Short mmCIF file of C-alpha atoms in Angstrom, two decimals:
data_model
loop_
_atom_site.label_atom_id
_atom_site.label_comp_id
_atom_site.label_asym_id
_atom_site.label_seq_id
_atom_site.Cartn_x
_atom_site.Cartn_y
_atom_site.Cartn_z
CA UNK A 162 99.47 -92.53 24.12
CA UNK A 163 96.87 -89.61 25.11
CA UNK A 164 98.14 -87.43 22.90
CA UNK A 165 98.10 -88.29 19.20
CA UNK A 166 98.44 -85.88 16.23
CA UNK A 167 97.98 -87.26 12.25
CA UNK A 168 99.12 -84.92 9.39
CA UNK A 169 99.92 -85.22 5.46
CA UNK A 170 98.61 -83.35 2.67
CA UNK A 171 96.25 -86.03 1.43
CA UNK A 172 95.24 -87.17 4.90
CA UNK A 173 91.54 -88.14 3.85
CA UNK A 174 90.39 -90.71 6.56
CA UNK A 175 90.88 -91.54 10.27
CA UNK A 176 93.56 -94.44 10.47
CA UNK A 177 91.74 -97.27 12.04
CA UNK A 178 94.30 -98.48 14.37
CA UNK A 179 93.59 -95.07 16.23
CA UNK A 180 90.10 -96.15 17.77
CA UNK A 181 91.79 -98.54 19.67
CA UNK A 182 93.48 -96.43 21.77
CA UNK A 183 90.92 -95.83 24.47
CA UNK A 184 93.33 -93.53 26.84
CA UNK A 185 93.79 -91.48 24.15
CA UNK A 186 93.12 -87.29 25.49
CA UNK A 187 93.93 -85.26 22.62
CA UNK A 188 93.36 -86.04 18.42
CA UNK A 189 94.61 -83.43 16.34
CA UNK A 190 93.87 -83.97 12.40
CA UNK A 191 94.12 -80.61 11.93
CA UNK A 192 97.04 -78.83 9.45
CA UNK A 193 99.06 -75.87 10.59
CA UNK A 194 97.89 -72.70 10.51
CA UNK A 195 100.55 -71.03 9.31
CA UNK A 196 100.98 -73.58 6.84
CA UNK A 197 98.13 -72.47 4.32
CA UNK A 198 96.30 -76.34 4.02
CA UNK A 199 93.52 -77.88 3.61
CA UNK A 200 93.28 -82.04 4.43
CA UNK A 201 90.41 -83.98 2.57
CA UNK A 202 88.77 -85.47 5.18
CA UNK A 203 85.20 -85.51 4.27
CA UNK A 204 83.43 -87.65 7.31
CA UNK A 205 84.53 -88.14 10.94
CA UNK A 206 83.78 -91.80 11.29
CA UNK A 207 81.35 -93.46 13.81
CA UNK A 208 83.94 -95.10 15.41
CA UNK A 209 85.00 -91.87 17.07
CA UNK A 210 82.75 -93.13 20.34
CA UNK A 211 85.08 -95.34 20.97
CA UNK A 212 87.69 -92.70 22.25
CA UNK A 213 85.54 -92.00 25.45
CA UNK A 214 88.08 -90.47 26.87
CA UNK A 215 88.82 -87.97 24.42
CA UNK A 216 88.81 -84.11 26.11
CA UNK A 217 90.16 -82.01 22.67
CA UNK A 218 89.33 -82.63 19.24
CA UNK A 219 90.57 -80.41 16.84
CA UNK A 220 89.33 -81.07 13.17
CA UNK A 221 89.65 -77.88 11.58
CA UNK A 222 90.43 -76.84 8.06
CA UNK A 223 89.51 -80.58 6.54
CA UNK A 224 86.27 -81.16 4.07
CA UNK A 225 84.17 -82.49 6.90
CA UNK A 226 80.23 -82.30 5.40
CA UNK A 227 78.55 -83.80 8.44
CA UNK A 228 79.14 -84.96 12.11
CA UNK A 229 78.30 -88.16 13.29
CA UNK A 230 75.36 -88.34 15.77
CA UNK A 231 78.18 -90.57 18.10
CA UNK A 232 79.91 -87.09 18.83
CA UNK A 233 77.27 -86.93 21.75
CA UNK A 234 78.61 -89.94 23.25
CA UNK A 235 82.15 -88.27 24.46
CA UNK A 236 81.42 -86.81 27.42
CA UNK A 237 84.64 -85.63 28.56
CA UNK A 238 84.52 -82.98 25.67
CA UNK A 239 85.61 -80.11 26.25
CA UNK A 240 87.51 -78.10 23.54
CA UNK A 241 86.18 -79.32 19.72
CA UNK A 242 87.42 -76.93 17.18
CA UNK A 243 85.55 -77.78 13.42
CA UNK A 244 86.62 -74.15 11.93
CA UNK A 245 86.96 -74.07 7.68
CA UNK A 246 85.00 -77.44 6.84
CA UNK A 247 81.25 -77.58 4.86
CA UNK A 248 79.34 -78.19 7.55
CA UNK A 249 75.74 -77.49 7.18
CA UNK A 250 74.20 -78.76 10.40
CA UNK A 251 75.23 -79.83 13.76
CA UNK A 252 73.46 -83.31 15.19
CA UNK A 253 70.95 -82.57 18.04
CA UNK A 254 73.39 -85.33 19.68
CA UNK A 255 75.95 -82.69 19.95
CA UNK A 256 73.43 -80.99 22.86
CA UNK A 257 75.24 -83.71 25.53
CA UNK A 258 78.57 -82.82 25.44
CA UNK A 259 77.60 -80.75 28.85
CA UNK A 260 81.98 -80.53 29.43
CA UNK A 261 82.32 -78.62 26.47
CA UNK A 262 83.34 -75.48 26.92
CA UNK A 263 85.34 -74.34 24.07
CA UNK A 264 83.50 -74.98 20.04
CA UNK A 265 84.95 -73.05 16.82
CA UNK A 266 82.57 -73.54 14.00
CA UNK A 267 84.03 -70.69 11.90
CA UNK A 268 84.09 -70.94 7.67
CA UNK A 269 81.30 -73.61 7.82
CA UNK A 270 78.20 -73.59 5.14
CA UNK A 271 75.57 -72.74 8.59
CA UNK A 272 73.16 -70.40 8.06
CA UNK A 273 71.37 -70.39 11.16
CA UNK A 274 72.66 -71.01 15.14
CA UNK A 275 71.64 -74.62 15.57
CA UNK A 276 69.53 -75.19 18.79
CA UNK A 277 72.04 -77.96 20.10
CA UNK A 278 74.21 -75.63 20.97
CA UNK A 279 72.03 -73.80 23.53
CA UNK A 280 72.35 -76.99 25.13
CA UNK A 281 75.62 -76.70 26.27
CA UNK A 282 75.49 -75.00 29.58
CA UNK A 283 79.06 -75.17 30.02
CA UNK A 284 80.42 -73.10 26.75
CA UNK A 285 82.16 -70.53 27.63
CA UNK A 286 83.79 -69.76 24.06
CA UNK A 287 81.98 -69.80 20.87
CA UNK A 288 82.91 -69.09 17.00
CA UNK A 289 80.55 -68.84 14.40
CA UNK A 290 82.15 -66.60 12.51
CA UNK A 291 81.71 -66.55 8.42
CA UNK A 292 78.67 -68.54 8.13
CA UNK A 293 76.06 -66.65 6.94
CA UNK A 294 73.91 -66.63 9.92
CA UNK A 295 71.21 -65.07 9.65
CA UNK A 296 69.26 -65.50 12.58
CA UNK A 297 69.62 -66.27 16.65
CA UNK A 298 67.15 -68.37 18.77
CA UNK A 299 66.20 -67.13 21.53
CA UNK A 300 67.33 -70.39 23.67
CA UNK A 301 70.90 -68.73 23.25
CA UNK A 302 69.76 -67.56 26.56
CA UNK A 303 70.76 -71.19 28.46
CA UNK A 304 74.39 -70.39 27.32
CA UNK A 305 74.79 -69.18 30.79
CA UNK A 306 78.37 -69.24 31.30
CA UNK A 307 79.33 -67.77 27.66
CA UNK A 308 82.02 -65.43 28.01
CA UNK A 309 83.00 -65.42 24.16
CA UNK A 310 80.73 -65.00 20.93
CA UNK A 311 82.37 -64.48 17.61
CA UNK A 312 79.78 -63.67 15.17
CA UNK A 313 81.71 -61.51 12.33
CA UNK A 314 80.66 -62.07 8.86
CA UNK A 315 77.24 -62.85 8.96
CA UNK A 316 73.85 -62.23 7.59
CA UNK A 317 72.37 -60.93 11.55
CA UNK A 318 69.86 -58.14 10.76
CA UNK A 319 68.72 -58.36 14.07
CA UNK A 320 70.47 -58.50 17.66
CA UNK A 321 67.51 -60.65 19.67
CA UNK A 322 67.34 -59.45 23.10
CA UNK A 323 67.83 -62.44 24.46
CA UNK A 324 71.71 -61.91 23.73
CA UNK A 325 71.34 -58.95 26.54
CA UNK A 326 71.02 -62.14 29.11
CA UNK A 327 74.45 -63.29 29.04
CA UNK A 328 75.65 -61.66 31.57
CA UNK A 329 79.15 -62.85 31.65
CA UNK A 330 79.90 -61.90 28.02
CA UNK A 331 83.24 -60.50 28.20
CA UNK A 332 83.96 -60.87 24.53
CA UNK A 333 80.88 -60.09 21.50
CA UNK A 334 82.10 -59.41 17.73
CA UNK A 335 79.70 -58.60 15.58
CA UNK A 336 81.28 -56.46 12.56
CA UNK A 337 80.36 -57.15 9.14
CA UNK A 338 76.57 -58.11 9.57
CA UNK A 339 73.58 -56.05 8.53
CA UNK A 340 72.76 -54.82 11.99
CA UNK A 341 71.20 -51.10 12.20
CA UNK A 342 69.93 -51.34 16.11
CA UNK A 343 70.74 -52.91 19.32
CA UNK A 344 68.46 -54.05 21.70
CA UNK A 345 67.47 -51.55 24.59
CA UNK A 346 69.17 -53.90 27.03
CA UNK A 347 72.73 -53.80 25.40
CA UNK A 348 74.01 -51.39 28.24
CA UNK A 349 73.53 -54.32 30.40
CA UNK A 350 76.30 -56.16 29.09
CA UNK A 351 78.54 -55.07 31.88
CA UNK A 352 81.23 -57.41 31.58
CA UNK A 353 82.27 -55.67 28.11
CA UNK A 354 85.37 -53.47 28.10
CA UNK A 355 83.50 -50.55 26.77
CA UNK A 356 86.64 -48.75 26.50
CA UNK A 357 89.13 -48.87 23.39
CA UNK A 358 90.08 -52.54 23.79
CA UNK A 359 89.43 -53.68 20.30
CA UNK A 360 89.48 -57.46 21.21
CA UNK A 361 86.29 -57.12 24.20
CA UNK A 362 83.16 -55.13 21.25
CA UNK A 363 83.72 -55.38 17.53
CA UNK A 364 80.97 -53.52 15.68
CA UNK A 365 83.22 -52.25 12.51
CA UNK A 366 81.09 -53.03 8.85
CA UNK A 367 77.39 -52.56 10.11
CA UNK A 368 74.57 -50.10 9.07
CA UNK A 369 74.70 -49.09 12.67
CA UNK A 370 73.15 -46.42 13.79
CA UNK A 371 73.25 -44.53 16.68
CA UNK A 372 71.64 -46.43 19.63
CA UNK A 373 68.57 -45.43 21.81
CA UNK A 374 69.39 -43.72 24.53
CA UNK A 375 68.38 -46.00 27.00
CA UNK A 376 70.82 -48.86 25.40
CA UNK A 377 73.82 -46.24 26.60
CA UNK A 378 71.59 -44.97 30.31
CA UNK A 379 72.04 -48.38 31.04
CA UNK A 380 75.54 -49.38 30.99
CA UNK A 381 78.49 -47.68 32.31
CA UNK A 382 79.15 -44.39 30.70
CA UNK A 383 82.06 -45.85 28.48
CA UNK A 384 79.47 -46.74 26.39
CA UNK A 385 78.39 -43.71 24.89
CA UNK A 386 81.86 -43.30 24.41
CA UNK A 387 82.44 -45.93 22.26
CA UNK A 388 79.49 -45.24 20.01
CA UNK A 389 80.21 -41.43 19.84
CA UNK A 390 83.98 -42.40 18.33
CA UNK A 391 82.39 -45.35 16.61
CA UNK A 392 80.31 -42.78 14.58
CA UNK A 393 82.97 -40.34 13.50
CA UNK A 394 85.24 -43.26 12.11
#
């Protein structure tokens, strides 16, 4: 098999029979969405290093508390979706998986961007939605190829400028933080659809207001735009 998926209400732990399938591509232990669940796993085991040859892992909605530092060791990684556990922390092993490219962390207990994450050079999405975030390193800047940041319902008083160096951001939500101001360098976010495509810039449920002008003199003039409609919603 490379493709194995494990379900059932009370599906606490990883059958052991399924580290022994070391061609296995895809695990899914993850319930429907639609479907309203929540499984009781509560720790993804060590054993998980044995699947080397893993590429998607998709864990979401269980009870996971922490990740084992043996995550690092599956370096064909590249979509891991832990969305709706109680994580607190990440492992600094997590900083190897340099095929990742695809990591939801949304509905977790973080409250602050852990650093291994700026150590994946090769993320190109990235949910941290609903964590309470307060703050942003400013090594965010090595997530060169990012093209996706999800960062609704946080604690973010502040938008660091180093944000402003992703340059291939094509996708930024921010509503529902406790920004006020935007860096001067916003404008330079280029790749953003700063027209009224409500997927690309999501600013809704912040204190924002009204940038300085050289955040909109540098980007394209759809950017005033956006802020001058933002303002009279």
């Amino acid at each position: 098999k490379k493709k194995l998926k494990i379900s059932g209400r009370d599906l606490a732990s990883v059958p052991l029979q399924v580290f022994s399938l070391d061609q296995l591509q895809v695990l899914e232990m993850s319930p429907e969405r639609e479907s309203c669940l929540r499984y009781r796993m509560e720790l993804l085991p060590q054993e998980i290093s044995h699947l080397r040859n893993l590429t998607c892992l998709y864990v979401d909605s269980n009870n996971l508390k922490k990740i084992p530092a043996e995550i690092g060791t599956l370096s064909h990684l590249e979509r891991l979706t832990l969305s709706n556990n109680s994580l607190r922390s990440l492992p600094p092993e997590m900083g190897a998986l340099q095929r990742l490219h695809s990591l939801h962390l949304a509905n977790n207990n973080l409250t602050e961007l852990p650093a291994p994450l700026c150590q994946l050079r090769s993320l190109t999405f990235l949910d941290v939605s609903d964590n309470k975030i307060g703050t942003i390193p400013s090594s965010i800047r090595h997530l060169e190829k990012l093209e996706t940041l999800l960062l609704l319902f946080n604690s973010l008083e502040n938008l660091p400028k180093d944000v402003c160096l992703l340059r291939n951001l094509c996708t930024l939500w921010l509503g529902n933080n406790h920004l006020r101001s935007l860096p001067a360098t916003f404008g330079e976010l280029v790749n953003l659809d700063w027209g009224y495509n409500y997927c690309s810039c999501n600013f809704e449920g912040n204190p924002l207001e009204i940038p300085p002008p050289e955040v909109c003199s540098r980007g394209p003039e759809e950017i005033k735009n956006y802020f001058l409609s933002f303002h009279k919603t």
